[in-house]
Coordinates of C-alpha atoms and ligand atoms in Angstrom, one line a residue:
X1 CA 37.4 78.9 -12.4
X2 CA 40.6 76.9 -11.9
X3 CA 40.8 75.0 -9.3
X4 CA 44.4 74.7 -7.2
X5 CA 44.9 71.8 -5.8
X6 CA 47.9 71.4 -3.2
X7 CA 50.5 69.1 -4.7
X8 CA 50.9 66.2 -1.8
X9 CA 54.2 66.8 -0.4
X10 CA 56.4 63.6 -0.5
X11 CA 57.8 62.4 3.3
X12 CA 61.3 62.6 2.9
X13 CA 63.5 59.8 3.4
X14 CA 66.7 60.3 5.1
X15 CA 67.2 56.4 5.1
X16 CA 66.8 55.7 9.8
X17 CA 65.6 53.0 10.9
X18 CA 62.2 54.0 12.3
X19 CA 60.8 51.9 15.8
X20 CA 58.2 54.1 17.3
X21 CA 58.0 51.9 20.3
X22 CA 55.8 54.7 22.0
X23 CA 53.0 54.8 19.9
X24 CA 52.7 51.1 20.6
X25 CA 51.4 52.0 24.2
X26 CA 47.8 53.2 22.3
X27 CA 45.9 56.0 21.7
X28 CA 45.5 56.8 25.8
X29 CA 48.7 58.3 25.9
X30 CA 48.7 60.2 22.7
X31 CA 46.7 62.2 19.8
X32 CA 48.4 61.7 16.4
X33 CA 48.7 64.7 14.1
X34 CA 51.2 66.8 11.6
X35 CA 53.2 69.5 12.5
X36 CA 52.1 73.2 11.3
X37 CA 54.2 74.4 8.8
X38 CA 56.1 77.3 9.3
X39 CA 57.0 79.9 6.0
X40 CA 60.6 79.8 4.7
X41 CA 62.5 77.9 6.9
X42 CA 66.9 78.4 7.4
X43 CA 68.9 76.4 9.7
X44 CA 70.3 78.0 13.6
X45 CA 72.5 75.7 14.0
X46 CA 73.5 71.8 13.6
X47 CA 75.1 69.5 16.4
X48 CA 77.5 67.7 13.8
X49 CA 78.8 65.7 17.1
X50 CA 75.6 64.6 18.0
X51 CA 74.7 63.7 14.2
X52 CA 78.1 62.0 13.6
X53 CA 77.0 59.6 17.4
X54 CA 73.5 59.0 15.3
X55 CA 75.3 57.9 12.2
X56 CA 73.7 61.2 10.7
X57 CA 75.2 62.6 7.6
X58 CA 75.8 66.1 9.0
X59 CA 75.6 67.7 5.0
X60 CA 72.1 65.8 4.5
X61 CA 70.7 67.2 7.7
X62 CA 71.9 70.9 6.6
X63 CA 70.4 70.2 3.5
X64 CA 66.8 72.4 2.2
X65 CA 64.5 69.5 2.3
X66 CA 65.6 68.5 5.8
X67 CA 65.2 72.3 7.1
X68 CA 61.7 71.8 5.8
X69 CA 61.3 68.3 7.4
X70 CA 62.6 69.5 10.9
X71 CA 60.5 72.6 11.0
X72 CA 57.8 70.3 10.4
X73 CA 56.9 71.5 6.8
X74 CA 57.0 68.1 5.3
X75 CA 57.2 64.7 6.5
X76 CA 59.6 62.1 7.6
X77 CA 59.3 58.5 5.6
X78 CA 58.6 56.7 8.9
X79 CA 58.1 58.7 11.4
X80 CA 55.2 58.8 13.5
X81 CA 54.0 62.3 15.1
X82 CA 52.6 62.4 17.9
X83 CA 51.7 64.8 20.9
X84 CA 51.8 62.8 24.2
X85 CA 49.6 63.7 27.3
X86 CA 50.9 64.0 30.8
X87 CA 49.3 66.1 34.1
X88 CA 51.9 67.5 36.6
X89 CA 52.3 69.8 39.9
X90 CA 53.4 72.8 39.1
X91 CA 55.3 75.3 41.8
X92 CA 54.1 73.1 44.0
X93 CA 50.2 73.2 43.0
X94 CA 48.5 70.0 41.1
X95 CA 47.9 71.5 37.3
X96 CA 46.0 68.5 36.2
X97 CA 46.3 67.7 32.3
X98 CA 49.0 69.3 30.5
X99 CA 50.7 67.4 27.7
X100 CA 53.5 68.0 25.0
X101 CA 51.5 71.6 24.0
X102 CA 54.3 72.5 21.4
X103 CA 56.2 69.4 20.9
X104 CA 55.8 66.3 18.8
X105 CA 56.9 63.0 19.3
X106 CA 58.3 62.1 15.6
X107 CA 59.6 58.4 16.4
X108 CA 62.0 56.5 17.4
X109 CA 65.3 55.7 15.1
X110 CA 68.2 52.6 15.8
X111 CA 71.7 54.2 15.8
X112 CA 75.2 53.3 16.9
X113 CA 74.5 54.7 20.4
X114 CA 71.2 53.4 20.9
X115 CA 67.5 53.8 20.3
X116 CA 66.9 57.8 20.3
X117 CA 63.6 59.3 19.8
X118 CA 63.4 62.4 17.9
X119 CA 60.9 65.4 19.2
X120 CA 60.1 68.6 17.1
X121 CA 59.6 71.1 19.7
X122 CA 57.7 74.4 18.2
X123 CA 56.1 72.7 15.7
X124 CA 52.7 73.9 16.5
X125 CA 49.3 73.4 18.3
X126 CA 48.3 70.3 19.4
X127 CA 45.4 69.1 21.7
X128 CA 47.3 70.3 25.0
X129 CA 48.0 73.5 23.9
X130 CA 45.7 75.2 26.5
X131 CA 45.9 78.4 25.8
X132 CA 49.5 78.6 24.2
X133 CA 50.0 78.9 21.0
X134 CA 52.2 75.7 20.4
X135 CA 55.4 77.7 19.2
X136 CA 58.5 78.5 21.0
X137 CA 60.8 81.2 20.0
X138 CA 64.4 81.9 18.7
X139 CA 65.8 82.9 21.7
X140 CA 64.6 80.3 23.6
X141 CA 65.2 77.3 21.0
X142 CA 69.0 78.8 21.0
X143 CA 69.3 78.7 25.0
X144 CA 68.1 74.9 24.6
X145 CA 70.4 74.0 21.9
X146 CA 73.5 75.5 23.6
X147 CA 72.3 74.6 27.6
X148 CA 71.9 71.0 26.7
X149 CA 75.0 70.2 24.9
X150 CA 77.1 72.0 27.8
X151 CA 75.1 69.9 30.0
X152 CA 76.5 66.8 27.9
X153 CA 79.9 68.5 27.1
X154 CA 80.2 68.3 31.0
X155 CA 79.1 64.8 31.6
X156 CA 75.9 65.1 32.7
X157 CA 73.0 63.2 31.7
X158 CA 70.4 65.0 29.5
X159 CA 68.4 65.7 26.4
X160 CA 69.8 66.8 23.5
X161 CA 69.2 68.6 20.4
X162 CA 70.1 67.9 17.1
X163 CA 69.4 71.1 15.1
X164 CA 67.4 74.4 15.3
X165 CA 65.7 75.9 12.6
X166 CA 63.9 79.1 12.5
X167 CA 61.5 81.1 10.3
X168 CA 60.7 84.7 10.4
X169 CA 56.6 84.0 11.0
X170 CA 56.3 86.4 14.2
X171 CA 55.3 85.1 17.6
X172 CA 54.0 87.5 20.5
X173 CA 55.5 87.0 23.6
X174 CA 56.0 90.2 25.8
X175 CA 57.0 91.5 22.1
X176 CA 56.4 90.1 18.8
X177 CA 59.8 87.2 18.4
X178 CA 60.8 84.9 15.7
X179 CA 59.5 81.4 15.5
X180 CA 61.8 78.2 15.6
X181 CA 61.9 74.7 16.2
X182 CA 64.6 72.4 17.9
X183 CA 64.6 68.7 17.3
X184 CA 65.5 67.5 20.1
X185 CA 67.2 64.0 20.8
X186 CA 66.5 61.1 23.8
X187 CA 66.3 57.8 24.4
X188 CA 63.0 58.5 26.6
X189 CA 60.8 61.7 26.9
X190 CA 58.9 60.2 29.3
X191 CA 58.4 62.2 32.8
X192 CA 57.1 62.0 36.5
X193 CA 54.3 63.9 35.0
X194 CA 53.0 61.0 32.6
X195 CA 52.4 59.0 35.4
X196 CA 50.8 61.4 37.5
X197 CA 48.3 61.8 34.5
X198 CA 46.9 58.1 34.6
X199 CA 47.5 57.6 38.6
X200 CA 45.5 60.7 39.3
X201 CA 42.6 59.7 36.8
X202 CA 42.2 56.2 38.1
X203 CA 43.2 54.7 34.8
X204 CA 45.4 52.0 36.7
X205 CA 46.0 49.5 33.7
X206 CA 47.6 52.4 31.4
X207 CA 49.6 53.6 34.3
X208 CA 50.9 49.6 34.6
X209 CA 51.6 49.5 30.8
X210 CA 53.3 52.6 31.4
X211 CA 55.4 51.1 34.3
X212 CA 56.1 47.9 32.4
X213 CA 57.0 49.8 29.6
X214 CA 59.6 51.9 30.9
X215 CA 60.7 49.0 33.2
X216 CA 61.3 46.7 29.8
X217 CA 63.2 49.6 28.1
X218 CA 64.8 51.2 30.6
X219 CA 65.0 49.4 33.9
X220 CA 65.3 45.9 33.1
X221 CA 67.0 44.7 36.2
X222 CA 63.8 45.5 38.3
X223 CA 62.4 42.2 37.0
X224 CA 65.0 40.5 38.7
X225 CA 65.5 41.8 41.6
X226 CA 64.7 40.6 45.0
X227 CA 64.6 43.7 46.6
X228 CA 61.3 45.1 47.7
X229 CA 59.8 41.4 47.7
X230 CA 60.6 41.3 44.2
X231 CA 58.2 44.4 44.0
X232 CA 59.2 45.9 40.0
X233 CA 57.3 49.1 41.0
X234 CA 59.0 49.2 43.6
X235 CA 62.5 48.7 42.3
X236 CA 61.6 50.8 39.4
X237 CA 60.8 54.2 42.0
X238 CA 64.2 53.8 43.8
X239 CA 66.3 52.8 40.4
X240 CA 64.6 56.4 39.5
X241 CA 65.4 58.1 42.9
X242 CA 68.5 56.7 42.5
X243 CA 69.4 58.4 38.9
X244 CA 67.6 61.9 40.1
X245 CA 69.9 62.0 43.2
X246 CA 72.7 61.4 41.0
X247 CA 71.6 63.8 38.5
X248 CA 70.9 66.8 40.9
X249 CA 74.6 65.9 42.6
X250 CA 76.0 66.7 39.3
X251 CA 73.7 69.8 38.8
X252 CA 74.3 71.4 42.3
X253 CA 78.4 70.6 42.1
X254 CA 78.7 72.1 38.5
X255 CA 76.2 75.2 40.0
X256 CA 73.7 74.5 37.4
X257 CA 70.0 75.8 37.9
X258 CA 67.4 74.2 36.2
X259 CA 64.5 77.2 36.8
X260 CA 61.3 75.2 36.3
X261 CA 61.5 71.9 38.3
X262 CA 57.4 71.0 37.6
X263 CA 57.2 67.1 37.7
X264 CA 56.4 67.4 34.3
X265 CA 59.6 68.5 33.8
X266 CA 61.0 65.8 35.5
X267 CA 62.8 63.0 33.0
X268 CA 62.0 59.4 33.7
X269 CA 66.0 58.0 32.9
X270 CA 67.2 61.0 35.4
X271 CA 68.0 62.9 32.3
X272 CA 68.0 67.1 32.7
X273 CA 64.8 67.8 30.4
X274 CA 62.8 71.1 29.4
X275 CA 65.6 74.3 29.5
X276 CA 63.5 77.0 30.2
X277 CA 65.2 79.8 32.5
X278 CA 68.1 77.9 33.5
X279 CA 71.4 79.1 34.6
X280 CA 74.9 78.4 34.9
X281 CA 75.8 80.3 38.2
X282 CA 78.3 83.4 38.0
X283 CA 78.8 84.3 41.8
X284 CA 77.7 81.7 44.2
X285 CA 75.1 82.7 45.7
X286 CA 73.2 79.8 47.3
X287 CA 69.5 81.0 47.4
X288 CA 69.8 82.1 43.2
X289 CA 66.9 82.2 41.8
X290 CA 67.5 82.4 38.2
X291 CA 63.5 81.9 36.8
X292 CA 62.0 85.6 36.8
X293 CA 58.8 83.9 37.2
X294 CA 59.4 82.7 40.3
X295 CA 58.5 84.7 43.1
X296 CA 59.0 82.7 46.0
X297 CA 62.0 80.9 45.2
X298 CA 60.5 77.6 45.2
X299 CA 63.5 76.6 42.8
X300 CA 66.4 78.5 43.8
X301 CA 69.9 76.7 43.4
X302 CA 70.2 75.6 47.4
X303 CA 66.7 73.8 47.1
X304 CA 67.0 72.3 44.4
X305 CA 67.8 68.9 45.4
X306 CA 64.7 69.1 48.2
X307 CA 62.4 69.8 45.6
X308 CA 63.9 66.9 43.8
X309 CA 62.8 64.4 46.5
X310 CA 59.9 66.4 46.7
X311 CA 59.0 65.3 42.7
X312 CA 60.0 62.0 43.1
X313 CA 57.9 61.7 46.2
X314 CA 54.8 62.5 43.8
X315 CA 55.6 60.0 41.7
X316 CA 55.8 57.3 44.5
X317 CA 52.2 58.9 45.2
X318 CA 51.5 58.2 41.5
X319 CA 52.8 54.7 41.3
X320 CA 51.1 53.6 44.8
X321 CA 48.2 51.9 42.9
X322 CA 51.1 49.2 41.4
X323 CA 53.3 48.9 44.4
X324 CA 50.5 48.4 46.4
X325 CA 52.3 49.4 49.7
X326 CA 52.5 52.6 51.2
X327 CA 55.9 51.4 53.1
X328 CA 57.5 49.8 50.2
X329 CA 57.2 53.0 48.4
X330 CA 58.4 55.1 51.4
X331 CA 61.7 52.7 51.8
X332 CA 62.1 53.0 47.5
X333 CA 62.5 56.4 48.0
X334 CA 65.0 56.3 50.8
X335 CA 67.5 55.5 48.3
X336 CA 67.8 58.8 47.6
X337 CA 68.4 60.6 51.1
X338 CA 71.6 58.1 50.8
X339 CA 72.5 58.6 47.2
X340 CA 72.5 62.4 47.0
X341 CA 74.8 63.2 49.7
X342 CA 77.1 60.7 48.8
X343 CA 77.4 61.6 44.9
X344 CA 77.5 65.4 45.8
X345 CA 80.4 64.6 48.2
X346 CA 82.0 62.7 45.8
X347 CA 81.5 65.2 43.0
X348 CA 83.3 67.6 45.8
X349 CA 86.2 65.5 46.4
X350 CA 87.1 65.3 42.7
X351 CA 86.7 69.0 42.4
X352 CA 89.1 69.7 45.3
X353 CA 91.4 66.7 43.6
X354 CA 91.1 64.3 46.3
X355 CA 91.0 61.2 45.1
X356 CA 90.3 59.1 48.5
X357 CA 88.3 59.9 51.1
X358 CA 88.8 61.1 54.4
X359 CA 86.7 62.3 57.6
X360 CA 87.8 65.7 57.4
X361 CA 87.1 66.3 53.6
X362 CA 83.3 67.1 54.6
X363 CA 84.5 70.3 56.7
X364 CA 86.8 71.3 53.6
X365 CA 84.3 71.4 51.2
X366 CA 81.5 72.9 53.5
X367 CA 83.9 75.6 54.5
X368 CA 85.0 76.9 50.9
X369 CA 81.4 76.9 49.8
X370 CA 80.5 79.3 52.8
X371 CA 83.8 81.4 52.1
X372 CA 82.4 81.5 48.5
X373 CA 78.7 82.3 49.3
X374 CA 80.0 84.7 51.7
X375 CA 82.4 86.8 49.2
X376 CA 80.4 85.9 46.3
X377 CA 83.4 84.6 44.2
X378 CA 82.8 83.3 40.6
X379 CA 82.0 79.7 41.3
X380 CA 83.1 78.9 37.7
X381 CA 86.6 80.5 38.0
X382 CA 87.4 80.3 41.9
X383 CA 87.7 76.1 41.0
X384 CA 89.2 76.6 37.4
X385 CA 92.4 79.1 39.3
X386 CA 92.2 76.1 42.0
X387 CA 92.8 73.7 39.9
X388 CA 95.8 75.2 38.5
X389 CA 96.9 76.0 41.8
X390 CA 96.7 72.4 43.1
X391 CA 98.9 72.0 39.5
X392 CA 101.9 74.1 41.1
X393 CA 100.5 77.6 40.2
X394 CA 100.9 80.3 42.5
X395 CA 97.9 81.1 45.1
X396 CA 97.8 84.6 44.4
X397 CA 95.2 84.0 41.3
X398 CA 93.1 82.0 44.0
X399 CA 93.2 84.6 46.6
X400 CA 92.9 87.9 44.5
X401 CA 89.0 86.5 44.3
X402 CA 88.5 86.6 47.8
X403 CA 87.6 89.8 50.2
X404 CA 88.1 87.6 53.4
X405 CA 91.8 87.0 52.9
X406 CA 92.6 85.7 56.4
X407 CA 89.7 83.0 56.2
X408 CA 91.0 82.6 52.9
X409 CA 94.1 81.6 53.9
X410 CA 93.3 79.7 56.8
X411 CA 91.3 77.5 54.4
X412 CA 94.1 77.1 51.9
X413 CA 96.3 76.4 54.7
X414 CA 94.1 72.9 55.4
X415 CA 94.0 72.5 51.9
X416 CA 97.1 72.6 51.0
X417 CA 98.2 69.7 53.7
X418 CA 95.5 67.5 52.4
X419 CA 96.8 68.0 49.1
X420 CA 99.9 67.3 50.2
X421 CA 99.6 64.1 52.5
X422 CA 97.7 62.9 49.8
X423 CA 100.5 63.5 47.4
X424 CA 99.3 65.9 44.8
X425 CA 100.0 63.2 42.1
X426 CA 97.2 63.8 39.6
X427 CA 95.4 66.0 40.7
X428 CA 95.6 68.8 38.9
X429 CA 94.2 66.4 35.9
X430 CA 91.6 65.3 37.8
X431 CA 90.6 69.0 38.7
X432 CA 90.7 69.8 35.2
X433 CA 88.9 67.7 33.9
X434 CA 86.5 67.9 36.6
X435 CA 86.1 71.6 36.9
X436 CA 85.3 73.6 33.3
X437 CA 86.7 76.4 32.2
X438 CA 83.8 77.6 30.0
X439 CA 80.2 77.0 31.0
X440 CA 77.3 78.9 28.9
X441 CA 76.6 81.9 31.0
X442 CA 73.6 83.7 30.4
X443 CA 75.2 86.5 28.9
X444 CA 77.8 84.3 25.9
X445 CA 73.7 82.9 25.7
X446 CA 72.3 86.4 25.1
X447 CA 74.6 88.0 23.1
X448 CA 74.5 84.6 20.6
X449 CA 70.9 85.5 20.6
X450 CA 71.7 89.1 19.4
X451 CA 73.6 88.3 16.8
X452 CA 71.0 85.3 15.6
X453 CA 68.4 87.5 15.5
X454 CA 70.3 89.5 13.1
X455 CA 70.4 86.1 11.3
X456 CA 74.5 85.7 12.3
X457 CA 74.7 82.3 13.5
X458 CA 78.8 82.7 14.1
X459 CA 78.2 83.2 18.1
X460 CA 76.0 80.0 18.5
X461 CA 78.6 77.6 16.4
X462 CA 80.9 79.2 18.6
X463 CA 79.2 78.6 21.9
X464 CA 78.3 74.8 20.4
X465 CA 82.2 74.0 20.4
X466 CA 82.7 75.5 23.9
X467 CA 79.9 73.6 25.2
X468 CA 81.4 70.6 23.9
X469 CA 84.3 70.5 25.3
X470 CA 84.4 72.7 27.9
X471 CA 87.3 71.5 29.9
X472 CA 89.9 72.6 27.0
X473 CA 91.4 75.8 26.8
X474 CA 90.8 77.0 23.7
X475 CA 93.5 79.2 23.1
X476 CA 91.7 82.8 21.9
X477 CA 88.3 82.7 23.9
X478 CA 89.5 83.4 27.2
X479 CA 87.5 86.2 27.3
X480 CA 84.1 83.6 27.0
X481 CA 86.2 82.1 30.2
X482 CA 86.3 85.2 32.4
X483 CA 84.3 87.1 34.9
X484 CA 80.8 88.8 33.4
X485 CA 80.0 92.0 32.6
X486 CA 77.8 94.0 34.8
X487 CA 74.7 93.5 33.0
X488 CA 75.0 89.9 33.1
X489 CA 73.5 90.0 36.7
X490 CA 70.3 92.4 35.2
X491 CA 69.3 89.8 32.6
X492 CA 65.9 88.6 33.2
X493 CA 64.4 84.8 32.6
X494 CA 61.4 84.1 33.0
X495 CA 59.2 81.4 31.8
X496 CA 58.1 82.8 28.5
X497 CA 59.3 81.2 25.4
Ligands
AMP1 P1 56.9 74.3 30.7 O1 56.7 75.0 31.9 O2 57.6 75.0 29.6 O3 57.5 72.9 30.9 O4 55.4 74.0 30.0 C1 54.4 73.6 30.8 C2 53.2 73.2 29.9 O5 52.8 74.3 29.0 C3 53.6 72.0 28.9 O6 52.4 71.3 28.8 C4 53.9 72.7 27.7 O7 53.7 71.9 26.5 C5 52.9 73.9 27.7 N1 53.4 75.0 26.9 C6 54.4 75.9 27.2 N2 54.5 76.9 26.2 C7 53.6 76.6 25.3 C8 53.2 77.2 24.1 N3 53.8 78.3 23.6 N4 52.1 76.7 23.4 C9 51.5 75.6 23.9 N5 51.8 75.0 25.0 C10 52.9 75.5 25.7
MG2 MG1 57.9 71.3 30.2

């Protein structure tokens, strides 16, 4: 009888710079393996601004040896897979191990903006799988691609992804979905939850390698500082609180909810990681819960930055065994009781146009936020109309969203003088740039996803340029700008993907 014998399948070599600095750290923090290959792969969708940043050639990427590559169907000359391991407290509860369960670390690659690592999420079963079955879904892999590069399109630190590829192999969720995979883009994919992993097992001299390693990358100043007694660990769990308060200032001014904020989906560098059921708000409503999954609200919009403090405070708890000192890491994570109010205020301020500060501006902002909770008014539109108010536009547009008119106007009233003794200068450019006129609201997401899974990617490439530059007009897509349909507010999220 013949015998077949597989072909080996060459690694392809699209000519980066390979570094792999994690898989220096040792086999404790990882288990090596290959992707499983999924049948007859075709490309979602391509960031071309992210690959022209990597010094990517955007046509080699697109290319049918490279859909094969990123689905995980054939090597990269270079790379390094690897599935990392990490624990984590989940809604609150302590899960133990958990680990990259349907991701793979590929490596790490020098370009013009820096040392990025490259992850294939989807890409298959690995040792902390658990139960799953190491694949993520179209619909899913489409939310990331799009939620992420809004996030950036709007300034705000986070993962990205590079591309999405899918195949047809079927994958049973609460009905049978397409499998795909997004390669997804960071300097760091490191979380809270790695270093719960080692603190909570005892394993003290991997949790310091991990420290010093993310300290020598990352967080160099913390060498030098003289803070803390000259404490790194220290320095290194405020220069973190530090990053998340500014991080979840930026997520609660632009009305962003993340869904699932597990420590493991907390990002070391303060970078917005894991998009699972996340959601731009529609009506501001400040106890949102946009994760189906979760019952209790643990991470609805307004507690959002608690449960912030709340992760970071677990990963004081996790670094205690190198900072030695309960009250040195009690006084790192002060830092952030200071810097979250302050960012948030400031991220107010620019949104109202103010470009100094002033006593009063506290009462401003806290009042229009309960007027808008109250009414429910569109948080994403009530601030674009604003802004084009504060540029010599009539009210009118601003009040027509309000059912309180007199505590409308009464507001507008002190607005307006603080606008004017201010001199309203610039800003209405400020504003502009400061409040979007598109973000990706979960419906723009779902009907992409219709269309994809008729295998029209027109909607996503659509979505991708509004995302990236979501404080232009975009003269024809109003309509991706304007109030959502009725159904919008029945979509469900939950944690399956
Ligand atoms: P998440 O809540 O999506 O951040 O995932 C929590 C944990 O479950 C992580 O360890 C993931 O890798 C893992 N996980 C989620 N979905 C799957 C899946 N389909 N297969 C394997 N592991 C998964
Ligand atoms: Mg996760």
């Amino acid at each position: 009888m013949d015998q077949v014998v597989d072909a080996p399948v060459r690694p392809l070599d699209l000519g980066l710079a390979w570094r792999n600095s994690f898989a220096g750290l040792g086999p404790a923090f990882f288990t090596e393996l290959d992707a499983a290959p999924l049948p007859s792969p075709y490309l979602v969708g391509l960031n071309r601004l992210l690959a022209a940043d990597m010094g990517l050639d955007a046509r080699r990427l697109s290319s049918a040896d490279a859909v094969e590559a990123f689905t995980g169907n054939r090597p990269i000359e270079g790379s390094q897979p690897l599935a990392s391991v990490y624990s984590g407290h989940q809604f609150g509860v302590w899960a133990g191990q958990l680990g990259d369960g349907r991701a793979l670390l590929l490596g790490e690659v020098d370009t013009p903006v820096g040392a990025q690592e490259l992850q294939l999420k989807g890409s298959g079963r690995t040792p902390y799988s658990r139960m799953g079955d190491g694949r993520a879904v179209l619909r899913s892999s489409i939310r990331e691609f799009l939620g992420s590069e809004a996030m950036n399109g709007l300034g705000i630190p986070t993962t990205r992804a590079l591309l999405v590829t899918g195949s047809d192999a079927p994958v049973r969720r609460e009905e049978i979905e397409s499998a795909a995979v997004v390669t997804r883009v960071a300097p760091s994919f490191v979380r809270f939850g790695h270093f719960e992993h080692f603190s909570s097992r005892g394993q003290n001299a991997e949790l310091a390698k991990l420290a010093d390693y993310v300290i020598d990358r990352f967080y160099p100043g913390c060498r030098a500082t003289a803070n803390f007694s000259g404490n790194a660990y220290a320095a290194l769990l405020e220069q973190v609180s530090e990053r998340t308060a500014a991080l979840l200032a930026q997520w609660q001014a632009v009305g962003f909810c993340h869904g699932v904020m597990n420590t493991d989906n907390m990002s070391i560098l303060g970078l917005t990681i894991d998009y699972g059921p996340f959601q731009f708000l529609d009506a501001f409503d400040p106890g949102h819960i946009c994760n189906h999954s979760d019952e209790q609200g643990r991470y609805a919009y307004n507690r959002q930055p608690n449960v912030a403090y709340w992760n970071l405070f677990c990963l004081g708890q996790a670094l205690l065994p190198l900072i030695g000192d309960q009250e040195l890491a009690l006084a790192a994570l002060e830092s952030y009781k200071t810097v979250f109010p302050r960012e948030l205020e400031a991220r107010m301020r620019a949104k109202l146009g103010l470009t100094d500060a002033q006593p009063a501006d506290r009462e401003l902002i806290e009042g229009i936020l309960r007027l808008l909770a109250q009414d429910r008014v569109d948080y994403t539109i009530f601030w674009r109309r604003l802004s084009h108010y504060a540029g010599g536009e009539s009210a009118e547009t601003v009040r027509d969203l309000f059912l309180a008119r007199e505590a409308f106007d009464g507001w507008m009233l002190q607005y307006s003088k603080r606008l004017e003794a201010m001199g309203r200068g610039n800003a209405a450019d400020l504003m502009l740039r400061t409040n979007p006129k598109y973000v990706l609201r979960n419906h723009l997401g779902e009907l992409a996803i219709r269309q994809a899974k008729l295998k029209d990617y027109s909607e996503v490439e659509d979505l991708l340029a509004l995302a990236q530059a979501p404080f232009g007009e975009h003269p024809g897509q109003d309509a991706k700008a304007g109030f959502p349909p009725d159904w919008a507010s029945r979509i469900e999220i939950s944690c399956s993907s």
